[in-house]
Amino acid sequence: MKTHSRMIVRDMWHLRGQLIATALVVMCGVASFVSMRCTYDSLRIAQAEYYQSYRFANVFAQLKRAPLSLTRQIAEMEGVAGVRARVVMGVTLDVPGLDEPASGRLVAVPERRAPMINDLYLTRGRYVDPKRPEEVITSKAFATANNLELGDTLGAVINGRWQQLTIVGIGLSPEYIYEAGGGTIFPDNRRFGVLWMGETALAAAFNMEGAFNDVALTLSAGAMEAEVIVRLDDILTRYGGLGAYGREEQLSHRFISDEIAQNRISSTYLPAIFLGVAAFLLHIVLSRLVALQRTEIGLLKAFGYSNFDVGMHYLKLAAITVLSGVAVGAAGGLYLGAELTTLYQHYYRFPTLPFAVTPEVIAIGVAVSLAAATAGALSAVRRAAILPPAVAMRPEPPPTYHASALERSGLSRLLPASGRMIARHLLRRRWNSFMSTFGIACAAGILLVGGFMLASITHLMRMQFEEVQREDVMIVFNEPASASARLEVGRLPGVLYAEPFRSVPVRFRSAHRTRRAEIIGIEQGSRLRRLVDAEGRTVDLPPDGLVLSRKLAELLGVVAGDTLQVEVLEGARPVRSIQIARLVDELIGLGAYMEISALNRVMREGPSISGAYLAIDDRHARDLNRTLKSLPAVGGVAFREALLESFQEILDRSVVTATLINIIFACIIAFGVVYNGARIALSERGNELASLRVLGFTRREVSAILLGEQAALTFAAIPLGFSFGMLLSWLLSLQLDTEFYRMPLLFTSSTFGLSLIVVLVAAAVSGALVARRLNELDLIAVLKTRE
């Protein structure tokens, strides 16, 4: 073995504890980066390939009714590459084994299979037979949630008539990777599903022969989407068009894209912090090693080794440490990434979701880790390289001590002898003390971020499903009904209390900004559906004017007091100007609200309602469900408990899973930082502590001095770590601010408690390990004086 290699092996064995701790930190950073980045790449690639292979549309529009001949005019528009006009209808379903009514969306498909926009991928079964009008293909999510098999039948209320539908296929569509319906943005796959039915049978069932009420377009390369949307709206206005919109506003695409973006954020910010801590640890370890090996460095230079040779020795030591962490971290990251991708495949419906491992991801992980190691080791390596041989072979001059502020103030007399020794050492080596404190603070801060994410998710769900949505059931009518429908709803079996609401689809305009949304009209003082801000305060509806969620106002670039142009997307499509009365910090969705009678006045209609929120008696729930299944006027039903379970599932598989992984990594980092600090302190003070033992101090007293210093640094680091963690949490909450939900900046006692307990346990375990080594000190070897 060459001399250089023997030196590296010797140094690695001597510093094995610190280097293993540092390698573990690198491992956490690389594993976090590789797992999240590969998951991100897998979702991004699968989405792009799915969209291209199955011709996902670029522009969508719904309308009342238009003749199929209109599609020729649409196809001739500049920038349009393809048109698919179809019938899409909502129905109530009776699903075997499900007590509650389910909502279905019937989508027309050609009887003879051919390539089409928003094409179908059959996972099982076959295509519909044109001679069998009752046959349907059901979405995989709906079939899986209800254990439906080929040949099973569903009851459906189609245009007021009861009909049996037979499942002949189970399929997927790029239009419904994320399935939600029934007047909510939350999926409930048991109670909402998409069914594809032959276009002739579906058109005949709803008296839509030769007509369509839904259109999807693909655009040619270079086409201006905004211009196509404007022209399409002009064509469809006279046919009851509800406003065309682009892919970015399509519910499924928006949710999946936000999910992919969150994976990109997770694969960028947290690994960067982990690798930054690793660089810090390498700096401390190598700085101490250079100080201990001054004589060896001088001898090497005296025997002809160049500054470059000496510097490369320490850089190789850092590189070996980092590459060891990279190797384990990359393997662990690939395993975690594959598991996360499998989890996404279970919930997001892609034909295939292969785990994508690109060489670039591994290369970036290695490059970034080595860059962090080089940055951390550079100053220590430079100090070793520039030491002249004559200076290096002399012992390091002792520091110059003088009375500290603590001693000048007289406060030191209040401390015992060991306490004065601890205080003097910390105050006289301020920079080392600060660096050790900062390292522990980083670990505490990362742990606080994990606790913040979990606490915020819990708070978000509690606010939405306990304070905002307090109804047991929400029903949505097929068409707006008169106010007398409220009385009829109130007489349904098991209904204790009913509150009506009016939902109006609109397009908001503010200067060049537009946004499609719904204005929800609810009663003043509503008990079942309330406006609640992020702090949990109830917001009263003004008698006139709009209340917008702050996120929607931000997207439109408006504030309270501004006037919005509101284009109604139903009926005669009137355009109104409505003042924004106030903003509300909602945590979920993009809400727009008005007092229901004020909304009726804006619409210049009588007391009309779109549905109702219901509080029900559980004892009569079965009777209510049976009745709702047979009501032709009801187009959708949503159950709060089911939505809560569904939303919990979404957050568990995305945010919570990633958060728990990062908390585990943060625990490892906390131990690595605290243990490294304690071991380095032992190395730095070995001579002093051995001297105290020779002078008569007991092992317990000597241990108390060393561990007391570490305890003081740990307790000083905790408030600094909390501040760092709060800052990092704030930055992450800004990055995770999506249109679907916003993470409130919330810290609970358990949030701080998790961080505190982990750091204290890491300090205690590290202290025990260091105390053991302190008890095993060879006093004669340590006290030898270098000549």
Short mmCIF file of N, CA and C in Angstrom, two decimals, residues 23-171:
data_model
loop_
_atom_site.label_atom_id
_atom_site.label_comp_id
_atom_site.label_asym_id
_atom_site.label_seq_id
_atom_site.Cartn_x
_atom_site.Cartn_y
_atom_site.Cartn_z
N ALA A 23 -20.90 11.01 7.01
CA ALA A 23 -21.38 10.23 5.87
C ALA A 23 -22.89 9.98 5.97
N LEU A 24 -23.39 9.79 7.20
CA LEU A 24 -24.83 9.59 7.38
C LEU A 24 -25.62 10.83 6.99
N VAL A 25 -25.09 12.00 7.31
CA VAL A 25 -25.76 13.23 6.92
C VAL A 25 -25.79 13.35 5.39
N VAL A 26 -24.65 13.05 4.75
CA VAL A 26 -24.61 13.06 3.28
C VAL A 26 -25.60 12.05 2.72
N MET A 27 -25.65 10.88 3.34
CA MET A 27 -26.59 9.84 2.90
C MET A 27 -28.03 10.36 2.92
N CYS A 28 -28.40 11.06 4.00
CA CYS A 28 -29.76 11.59 4.11
C CYS A 28 -30.05 12.58 2.99
N GLY A 29 -29.10 13.48 2.73
CA GLY A 29 -29.29 14.47 1.67
C GLY A 29 -29.44 13.83 0.31
N VAL A 30 -28.56 12.87 0.00
CA VAL A 30 -28.60 12.22 -1.31
C VAL A 30 -29.86 11.36 -1.45
N ALA A 31 -30.21 10.61 -0.39
CA ALA A 31 -31.41 9.77 -0.45
C ALA A 31 -32.65 10.63 -0.65
N SER A 32 -32.72 11.75 0.05
CA SER A 32 -33.87 12.65 -0.10
C SER A 32 -33.93 13.19 -1.52
N PHE A 33 -32.79 13.62 -2.04
CA PHE A 33 -32.76 14.18 -3.39
C PHE A 33 -33.11 13.13 -4.44
N VAL A 34 -32.47 11.96 -4.36
CA VAL A 34 -32.68 10.94 -5.39
C VAL A 34 -34.11 10.43 -5.37
N SER A 35 -34.66 10.16 -4.18
CA SER A 35 -36.01 9.61 -4.11
C SER A 35 -37.03 10.60 -4.64
N MET A 36 -36.95 11.86 -4.18
CA MET A 36 -37.93 12.86 -4.61
C MET A 36 -37.74 13.24 -6.07
N ARG A 37 -36.50 13.34 -6.50
CA ARG A 37 -36.25 13.74 -7.88
C ARG A 37 -36.66 12.64 -8.85
N CYS A 38 -36.38 11.39 -8.51
CA CYS A 38 -36.78 10.30 -9.40
C CYS A 38 -38.30 10.17 -9.43
N THR A 39 -38.95 10.37 -8.29
CA THR A 39 -40.41 10.35 -8.27
C THR A 39 -40.96 11.47 -9.13
N TYR A 40 -40.36 12.64 -9.01
CA TYR A 40 -40.77 13.79 -9.83
C TYR A 40 -40.60 13.47 -11.32
N ASP A 41 -39.44 12.93 -11.69
CA ASP A 41 -39.21 12.58 -13.10
C ASP A 41 -40.18 11.51 -13.58
N SER A 42 -40.47 10.52 -12.71
CA SER A 42 -41.40 9.45 -13.10
C SER A 42 -42.78 10.02 -13.40
N LEU A 43 -43.28 10.89 -12.52
CA LEU A 43 -44.60 11.47 -12.72
C LEU A 43 -44.62 12.39 -13.94
N ARG A 44 -43.57 13.18 -14.09
CA ARG A 44 -43.52 14.13 -15.21
C ARG A 44 -43.47 13.39 -16.55
N ILE A 45 -42.64 12.36 -16.64
CA ILE A 45 -42.52 11.61 -17.89
C ILE A 45 -43.80 10.85 -18.19
N ALA A 46 -44.37 10.20 -17.15
CA ALA A 46 -45.61 9.45 -17.35
C ALA A 46 -46.74 10.37 -17.79
N GLN A 47 -46.82 11.55 -17.20
CA GLN A 47 -47.86 12.51 -17.59
C GLN A 47 -47.70 12.94 -19.04
N ALA A 48 -46.47 13.30 -19.42
CA ALA A 48 -46.23 13.78 -20.78
C ALA A 48 -46.53 12.68 -21.81
N GLU A 49 -46.07 11.45 -21.52
CA GLU A 49 -46.30 10.36 -22.48
C GLU A 49 -47.78 10.00 -22.57
N TYR A 50 -48.47 10.00 -21.45
CA TYR A 50 -49.89 9.70 -21.43
C TYR A 50 -50.66 10.74 -22.23
N TYR A 51 -50.36 12.01 -21.99
CA TYR A 51 -51.05 13.08 -22.72
C TYR A 51 -50.84 12.96 -24.22
N GLN A 52 -49.62 12.66 -24.61
CA GLN A 52 -49.32 12.58 -26.05
C GLN A 52 -49.94 11.33 -26.68
N SER A 53 -49.80 10.19 -26.02
CA SER A 53 -50.28 8.93 -26.61
C SER A 53 -51.79 8.89 -26.70
N TYR A 54 -52.47 9.50 -25.75
CA TYR A 54 -53.94 9.42 -25.72
C TYR A 54 -54.59 10.77 -26.01
N ARG A 55 -53.79 11.68 -26.62
CA ARG A 55 -54.31 12.91 -27.22
C ARG A 55 -55.14 13.74 -26.24
N PHE A 56 -54.51 14.10 -25.13
CA PHE A 56 -55.20 14.94 -24.15
C PHE A 56 -55.44 16.32 -24.74
N ALA A 57 -56.65 16.82 -24.55
CA ALA A 57 -57.05 18.08 -25.17
C ALA A 57 -56.31 19.27 -24.56
N ASN A 58 -56.24 20.35 -25.34
CA ASN A 58 -55.67 21.61 -24.88
C ASN A 58 -56.72 22.61 -24.41
N VAL A 59 -57.92 22.53 -25.00
CA VAL A 59 -59.00 23.47 -24.69
C VAL A 59 -60.28 22.67 -24.46
N PHE A 60 -61.07 23.12 -23.49
CA PHE A 60 -62.31 22.44 -23.12
C PHE A 60 -63.44 23.47 -23.05
N ALA A 61 -64.66 22.99 -23.31
CA ALA A 61 -65.83 23.87 -23.17
C ALA A 61 -67.07 23.03 -22.96
N GLN A 62 -67.95 23.52 -22.08
CA GLN A 62 -69.26 22.90 -21.88
C GLN A 62 -70.32 23.90 -22.31
N LEU A 63 -71.46 23.40 -22.75
CA LEU A 63 -72.52 24.26 -23.24
C LEU A 63 -73.87 23.58 -23.02
N LYS A 64 -74.93 24.29 -23.36
CA LYS A 64 -76.28 23.74 -23.18
C LYS A 64 -76.59 22.70 -24.27
N ARG A 65 -76.53 23.11 -25.49
CA ARG A 65 -76.82 22.21 -26.62
C ARG A 65 -76.45 22.90 -27.90
N ALA A 66 -75.79 22.20 -28.80
CA ALA A 66 -75.43 22.75 -30.11
C ALA A 66 -75.49 21.62 -31.13
N PRO A 67 -75.79 21.94 -32.39
CA PRO A 67 -75.84 20.90 -33.43
C PRO A 67 -74.43 20.41 -33.78
N LEU A 68 -74.33 19.14 -34.12
CA LEU A 68 -73.03 18.56 -34.48
C LEU A 68 -72.41 19.24 -35.69
N SER A 69 -73.24 19.85 -36.54
CA SER A 69 -72.71 20.55 -37.71
C SER A 69 -71.82 21.72 -37.32
N LEU A 70 -71.97 22.19 -36.08
CA LEU A 70 -71.15 23.33 -35.63
C LEU A 70 -69.68 22.94 -35.52
N THR A 71 -69.41 21.67 -35.41
CA THR A 71 -68.01 21.25 -35.24
C THR A 71 -67.17 21.61 -36.46
N ARG A 72 -67.79 21.69 -37.65
CA ARG A 72 -67.02 22.08 -38.84
C ARG A 72 -66.51 23.50 -38.70
N GLN A 73 -67.35 24.40 -38.18
CA GLN A 73 -66.92 25.78 -37.98
C GLN A 73 -65.80 25.87 -36.94
N ILE A 74 -65.93 25.06 -35.90
CA ILE A 74 -64.89 25.05 -34.86
C ILE A 74 -63.58 24.52 -35.42
N ALA A 75 -63.66 23.46 -36.22
CA ALA A 75 -62.44 22.86 -36.77
C ALA A 75 -61.72 23.80 -37.72
N GLU A 76 -62.45 24.73 -38.33
CA GLU A 76 -61.83 25.66 -39.27
C GLU A 76 -61.15 26.84 -38.59
N MET A 77 -61.28 26.97 -37.28
CA MET A 77 -60.63 28.07 -36.58
C MET A 77 -59.11 27.92 -36.67
N GLU A 78 -58.44 29.05 -36.78
CA GLU A 78 -56.98 29.05 -36.85
C GLU A 78 -56.39 28.49 -35.56
N GLY A 79 -55.45 27.57 -35.71
CA GLY A 79 -54.77 27.00 -34.56
C GLY A 79 -55.38 25.72 -34.04
N VAL A 80 -56.56 25.32 -34.54
CA VAL A 80 -57.22 24.10 -34.06
C VAL A 80 -56.75 22.91 -34.89
N ALA A 81 -56.23 21.89 -34.20
CA ALA A 81 -55.75 20.70 -34.89
C ALA A 81 -56.79 19.59 -34.90
N GLY A 82 -57.60 19.52 -33.86
CA GLY A 82 -58.60 18.47 -33.78
C GLY A 82 -59.76 18.87 -32.90
N VAL A 83 -60.95 18.30 -33.17
CA VAL A 83 -62.16 18.61 -32.42
C VAL A 83 -62.85 17.31 -32.03
N ARG A 84 -63.31 17.23 -30.79
CA ARG A 84 -64.15 16.12 -30.37
C ARG A 84 -65.39 16.69 -29.69
N ALA A 85 -66.52 16.58 -30.36
CA ALA A 85 -67.80 17.01 -29.78
C ALA A 85 -68.51 15.78 -29.24
N ARG A 86 -69.10 15.89 -28.07
CA ARG A 86 -69.69 14.73 -27.41
C ARG A 86 -70.81 15.15 -26.46
N VAL A 87 -71.50 14.18 -25.94
CA VAL A 87 -72.51 14.40 -24.91
C VAL A 87 -71.93 13.92 -23.58
N VAL A 88 -72.01 14.79 -22.57
CA VAL A 88 -71.56 14.44 -21.22
C VAL A 88 -72.69 14.79 -20.26
N MET A 89 -73.14 13.84 -19.47
CA MET A 89 -74.27 14.04 -18.58
C MET A 89 -73.98 13.47 -17.19
N GLY A 90 -74.52 14.13 -16.17
CA GLY A 90 -74.44 13.63 -14.81
C GLY A 90 -75.65 12.79 -14.47
N VAL A 91 -75.45 11.68 -13.75
CA VAL A 91 -76.55 10.79 -13.37
C VAL A 91 -76.34 10.35 -11.92
N THR A 92 -77.41 9.88 -11.32
CA THR A 92 -77.35 9.25 -10.00
C THR A 92 -77.26 7.75 -10.18
N LEU A 93 -76.35 7.12 -9.43
CA LEU A 93 -76.08 5.69 -9.58
C LEU A 93 -76.46 4.94 -8.31
N ASP A 94 -76.91 3.72 -8.51
CA ASP A 94 -77.13 2.78 -7.41
C ASP A 94 -76.09 1.68 -7.55
N VAL A 95 -75.07 1.72 -6.68
CA VAL A 95 -73.93 0.81 -6.78
C VAL A 95 -74.13 -0.37 -5.84
N PRO A 96 -73.98 -1.59 -6.29
CA PRO A 96 -74.14 -2.75 -5.41
C PRO A 96 -73.18 -2.67 -4.22
N GLY A 97 -73.74 -2.88 -3.03
CA GLY A 97 -72.92 -2.85 -1.82
C GLY A 97 -72.71 -1.47 -1.25
N LEU A 98 -73.26 -0.43 -1.87
CA LEU A 98 -73.09 0.94 -1.39
C LEU A 98 -74.45 1.49 -0.99
N ASP A 99 -74.61 1.80 0.30
CA ASP A 99 -75.90 2.31 0.78
C ASP A 99 -76.20 3.70 0.22
N GLU A 100 -75.18 4.57 0.17
CA GLU A 100 -75.39 5.93 -0.27
C GLU A 100 -75.53 6.00 -1.79
N PRO A 101 -76.22 7.02 -2.29
CA PRO A 101 -76.26 7.20 -3.76
C PRO A 101 -74.91 7.67 -4.26
N ALA A 102 -74.54 7.21 -5.43
CA ALA A 102 -73.29 7.66 -6.07
C ALA A 102 -73.64 8.55 -7.25
N SER A 103 -72.69 9.38 -7.62
CA SER A 103 -72.87 10.24 -8.78
C SER A 103 -71.99 9.71 -9.91
N GLY A 104 -72.54 9.73 -11.11
CA GLY A 104 -71.77 9.28 -12.26
C GLY A 104 -71.72 10.35 -13.33
N ARG A 105 -70.68 10.34 -14.10
CA ARG A 105 -70.57 11.22 -15.26
C ARG A 105 -70.51 10.34 -16.50
N LEU A 106 -71.57 10.37 -17.28
CA LEU A 106 -71.63 9.58 -18.51
C LEU A 106 -70.99 10.38 -19.64
N VAL A 107 -70.00 9.78 -20.28
CA VAL A 107 -69.26 10.43 -21.37
C VAL A 107 -69.46 9.60 -22.63
N ALA A 108 -69.91 10.25 -23.69
CA ALA A 108 -70.17 9.54 -24.94
C ALA A 108 -68.87 9.19 -25.66
N VAL A 109 -68.82 7.97 -26.20
CA VAL A 109 -67.68 7.54 -27.03
C VAL A 109 -68.27 6.92 -28.30
N PRO A 110 -67.53 6.98 -29.40
CA PRO A 110 -68.03 6.35 -30.64
C PRO A 110 -68.23 4.85 -30.44
N GLU A 111 -69.29 4.31 -31.09
CA GLU A 111 -69.54 2.88 -30.95
C GLU A 111 -68.43 2.05 -31.59
N ARG A 112 -67.89 2.56 -32.68
CA ARG A 112 -66.77 1.87 -33.33
C ARG A 112 -65.48 2.52 -32.87
N ARG A 113 -64.62 1.73 -32.27
CA ARG A 113 -63.43 2.31 -31.65
C ARG A 113 -62.50 2.89 -32.71
N ALA A 114 -62.05 4.10 -32.44
CA ALA A 114 -61.11 4.79 -33.34
C ALA A 114 -60.33 5.79 -32.49
N PRO A 115 -59.13 6.18 -32.93
CA PRO A 115 -58.37 7.18 -32.19
C PRO A 115 -59.18 8.47 -32.01
N MET A 116 -59.15 9.03 -30.83
CA MET A 116 -59.93 10.24 -30.56
C MET A 116 -59.22 11.08 -29.50
N ILE A 117 -59.62 12.33 -29.40
CA ILE A 117 -59.12 13.21 -28.35
C ILE A 117 -59.61 12.68 -27.01
N ASN A 118 -58.74 12.74 -25.98
CA ASN A 118 -59.05 12.17 -24.66
C ASN A 118 -59.44 10.70 -24.80
N ASP A 119 -58.57 9.96 -25.44
CA ASP A 119 -58.84 8.56 -25.78
C ASP A 119 -58.88 7.69 -24.52
N LEU A 120 -59.39 6.49 -24.70
CA LEU A 120 -59.53 5.53 -23.61
C LEU A 120 -58.41 4.50 -23.65
N TYR A 121 -57.93 4.13 -22.46
CA TYR A 121 -57.01 3.01 -22.30
C TYR A 121 -57.75 1.95 -21.49
N LEU A 122 -57.97 0.79 -22.11
CA LEU A 122 -58.68 -0.29 -21.43
C LEU A 122 -57.70 -1.12 -20.61
N THR A 123 -57.91 -1.16 -19.32
CA THR A 123 -57.08 -2.01 -18.46
C THR A 123 -57.60 -3.44 -18.42
N ARG A 124 -58.94 -3.58 -18.56
CA ARG A 124 -59.58 -4.90 -18.60
C ARG A 124 -60.85 -4.81 -19.43
N GLY A 125 -61.28 -5.96 -19.92
CA GLY A 125 -62.56 -6.00 -20.63
C GLY A 125 -62.44 -5.58 -22.08
N ARG A 126 -63.57 -5.13 -22.61
CA ARG A 126 -63.64 -4.78 -24.03
C ARG A 126 -64.37 -3.46 -24.21
N TYR A 127 -64.43 -3.04 -25.47
CA TYR A 127 -65.11 -1.81 -25.84
C TYR A 127 -66.63 -2.07 -25.90
N VAL A 128 -67.42 -0.98 -25.86
CA VAL A 128 -68.89 -1.13 -25.90
C VAL A 128 -69.35 -1.67 -27.26
N ASP A 129 -70.42 -2.43 -27.23
CA ASP A 129 -71.02 -3.00 -28.43
C ASP A 129 -72.13 -2.07 -28.89
N PRO A 130 -72.09 -1.59 -30.16
CA PRO A 130 -73.14 -0.67 -30.63
C PRO A 130 -74.54 -1.26 -30.58
N LYS A 131 -74.65 -2.58 -30.53
CA LYS A 131 -75.97 -3.22 -30.50
C LYS A 131 -76.49 -3.38 -29.07
N ARG A 132 -75.68 -3.01 -28.09
CA ARG A 132 -76.08 -3.15 -26.69
C ARG A 132 -75.98 -1.77 -26.00
N PRO A 133 -77.05 -0.99 -26.03
CA PRO A 133 -77.01 0.38 -25.51
C PRO A 133 -76.78 0.48 -24.00
N GLU A 134 -76.98 -0.63 -23.29
CA GLU A 134 -76.82 -0.57 -21.83
C GLU A 134 -75.37 -0.76 -21.38
N GLU A 135 -74.47 -1.04 -22.32
CA GLU A 135 -73.09 -1.33 -21.94
C GLU A 135 -72.30 -0.05 -21.66
N VAL A 136 -71.43 -0.12 -20.64
CA VAL A 136 -70.59 1.01 -20.28
C VAL A 136 -69.20 0.51 -19.92
N ILE A 137 -68.25 1.43 -20.03
CA ILE A 137 -66.89 1.23 -19.52
C ILE A 137 -66.75 2.13 -18.30
N THR A 138 -66.32 1.59 -17.19
CA THR A 138 -66.20 2.39 -15.97
C THR A 138 -64.74 2.73 -15.69
N SER A 139 -64.52 3.84 -15.00
CA SER A 139 -63.16 4.25 -14.66
C SER A 139 -62.57 3.29 -13.64
N LYS A 140 -61.28 3.11 -13.72
CA LYS A 140 -60.60 2.15 -12.85
C LYS A 140 -60.73 2.55 -11.38
N ALA A 141 -60.63 3.84 -11.10
CA ALA A 141 -60.72 4.29 -9.71
C ALA A 141 -62.07 3.93 -9.10
N PHE A 142 -63.14 4.15 -9.84
CA PHE A 142 -64.49 3.85 -9.36
C PHE A 142 -64.68 2.34 -9.20
N ALA A 143 -64.19 1.58 -10.17
CA ALA A 143 -64.34 0.12 -10.10
C ALA A 143 -63.55 -0.45 -8.94
N THR A 144 -62.34 0.03 -8.73
CA THR A 144 -61.50 -0.47 -7.63
C THR A 144 -62.12 -0.14 -6.28
N ALA A 145 -62.60 1.10 -6.12
CA ALA A 145 -63.15 1.53 -4.83
C ALA A 145 -64.40 0.74 -4.46
N ASN A 146 -65.17 0.29 -5.47
CA ASN A 146 -66.42 -0.42 -5.21
C ASN A 146 -66.35 -1.91 -5.52
N ASN A 147 -65.13 -2.40 -5.78
CA ASN A 147 -64.93 -3.83 -6.07
C ASN A 147 -65.82 -4.30 -7.23
N LEU A 148 -65.94 -3.48 -8.25
CA LEU A 148 -66.77 -3.82 -9.41
C LEU A 148 -65.97 -4.68 -10.38
N GLU A 149 -66.63 -5.65 -10.96
CA GLU A 149 -66.00 -6.56 -11.90
C GLU A 149 -66.75 -6.51 -13.24
N LEU A 150 -66.12 -7.04 -14.27
CA LEU A 150 -66.76 -7.12 -15.57
C LEU A 150 -68.04 -7.94 -15.46
N GLY A 151 -69.10 -7.43 -16.07
CA GLY A 151 -70.38 -8.12 -16.01
C GLY A 151 -71.29 -7.62 -14.90
N ASP A 152 -70.76 -6.85 -13.93
CA ASP A 152 -71.60 -6.29 -12.87
C ASP A 152 -72.54 -5.23 -13.46
N THR A 153 -73.64 -5.00 -12.78
CA THR A 153 -74.61 -4.01 -13.25
C THR A 153 -74.75 -2.88 -12.23
N LEU A 154 -75.08 -1.71 -12.74
CA LEU A 154 -75.32 -0.52 -11.93
C LEU A 154 -76.71 0.01 -12.26
N GLY A 155 -77.41 0.50 -11.25
CA GLY A 155 -78.67 1.19 -11.50
C GLY A 155 -78.40 2.66 -11.72
N ALA A 156 -79.08 3.28 -12.67
CA ALA A 156 -78.85 4.69 -12.97
C ALA A 156 -80.17 5.38 -13.28
N VAL A 157 -80.29 6.64 -12.78
CA VAL A 157 -81.43 7.47 -13.14
C VAL A 157 -80.98 8.33 -14.32
N ILE A 158 -81.42 7.94 -15.52
CA ILE A 158 -81.00 8.61 -16.75
C ILE A 158 -82.18 9.39 -17.31
N ASN A 159 -82.07 10.72 -17.24
CA ASN A 159 -83.13 11.60 -17.75
C ASN A 159 -84.48 11.25 -17.13
N GLY A 160 -84.45 10.98 -15.81
CA GLY A 160 -85.69 10.69 -15.08
C GLY A 160 -86.16 9.27 -15.17
N ARG A 161 -85.45 8.41 -15.91
CA ARG A 161 -85.87 7.02 -16.05
C ARG A 161 -84.82 6.08 -15.45
N TRP A 162 -85.30 5.05 -14.78
CA TRP A 162 -84.40 4.06 -14.19
C TRP A 162 -83.90 3.10 -15.25
N GLN A 163 -82.56 2.85 -15.24
CA GLN A 163 -81.99 1.97 -16.26
C GLN A 163 -80.84 1.18 -15.65
N GLN A 164 -80.69 -0.05 -16.09
CA GLN A 164 -79.57 -0.90 -15.67
C GLN A 164 -78.42 -0.77 -16.67
N LEU A 165 -77.23 -0.54 -16.15
CA LEU A 165 -76.03 -0.43 -16.98
C LEU A 165 -75.13 -1.62 -16.69
N THR A 166 -74.56 -2.19 -17.73
CA THR A 166 -73.69 -3.36 -17.58
C THR A 166 -72.24 -2.96 -17.86
N ILE A 167 -71.36 -3.33 -16.96
CA ILE A 167 -69.93 -2.99 -17.11
C ILE A 167 -69.27 -4.04 -18.00
N VAL A 168 -68.72 -3.58 -19.12
CA VAL A 168 -68.01 -4.50 -20.03
C VAL A 168 -66.52 -4.18 -20.11
N GLY A 169 -66.12 -3.06 -19.55
CA GLY A 169 -64.72 -2.68 -19.61
C GLY A 169 -64.36 -1.76 -18.45
N ILE A 170 -63.09 -1.74 -18.10
CA ILE A 170 -62.56 -0.85 -17.08
C ILE A 170 -61.43 -0.07 -17.73
N GLY A 171 -61.52 1.25 -17.69
CA GLY A 171 -60.58 2.04 -18.47
C GLY A 171 -60.05 3.27 -17.75
#
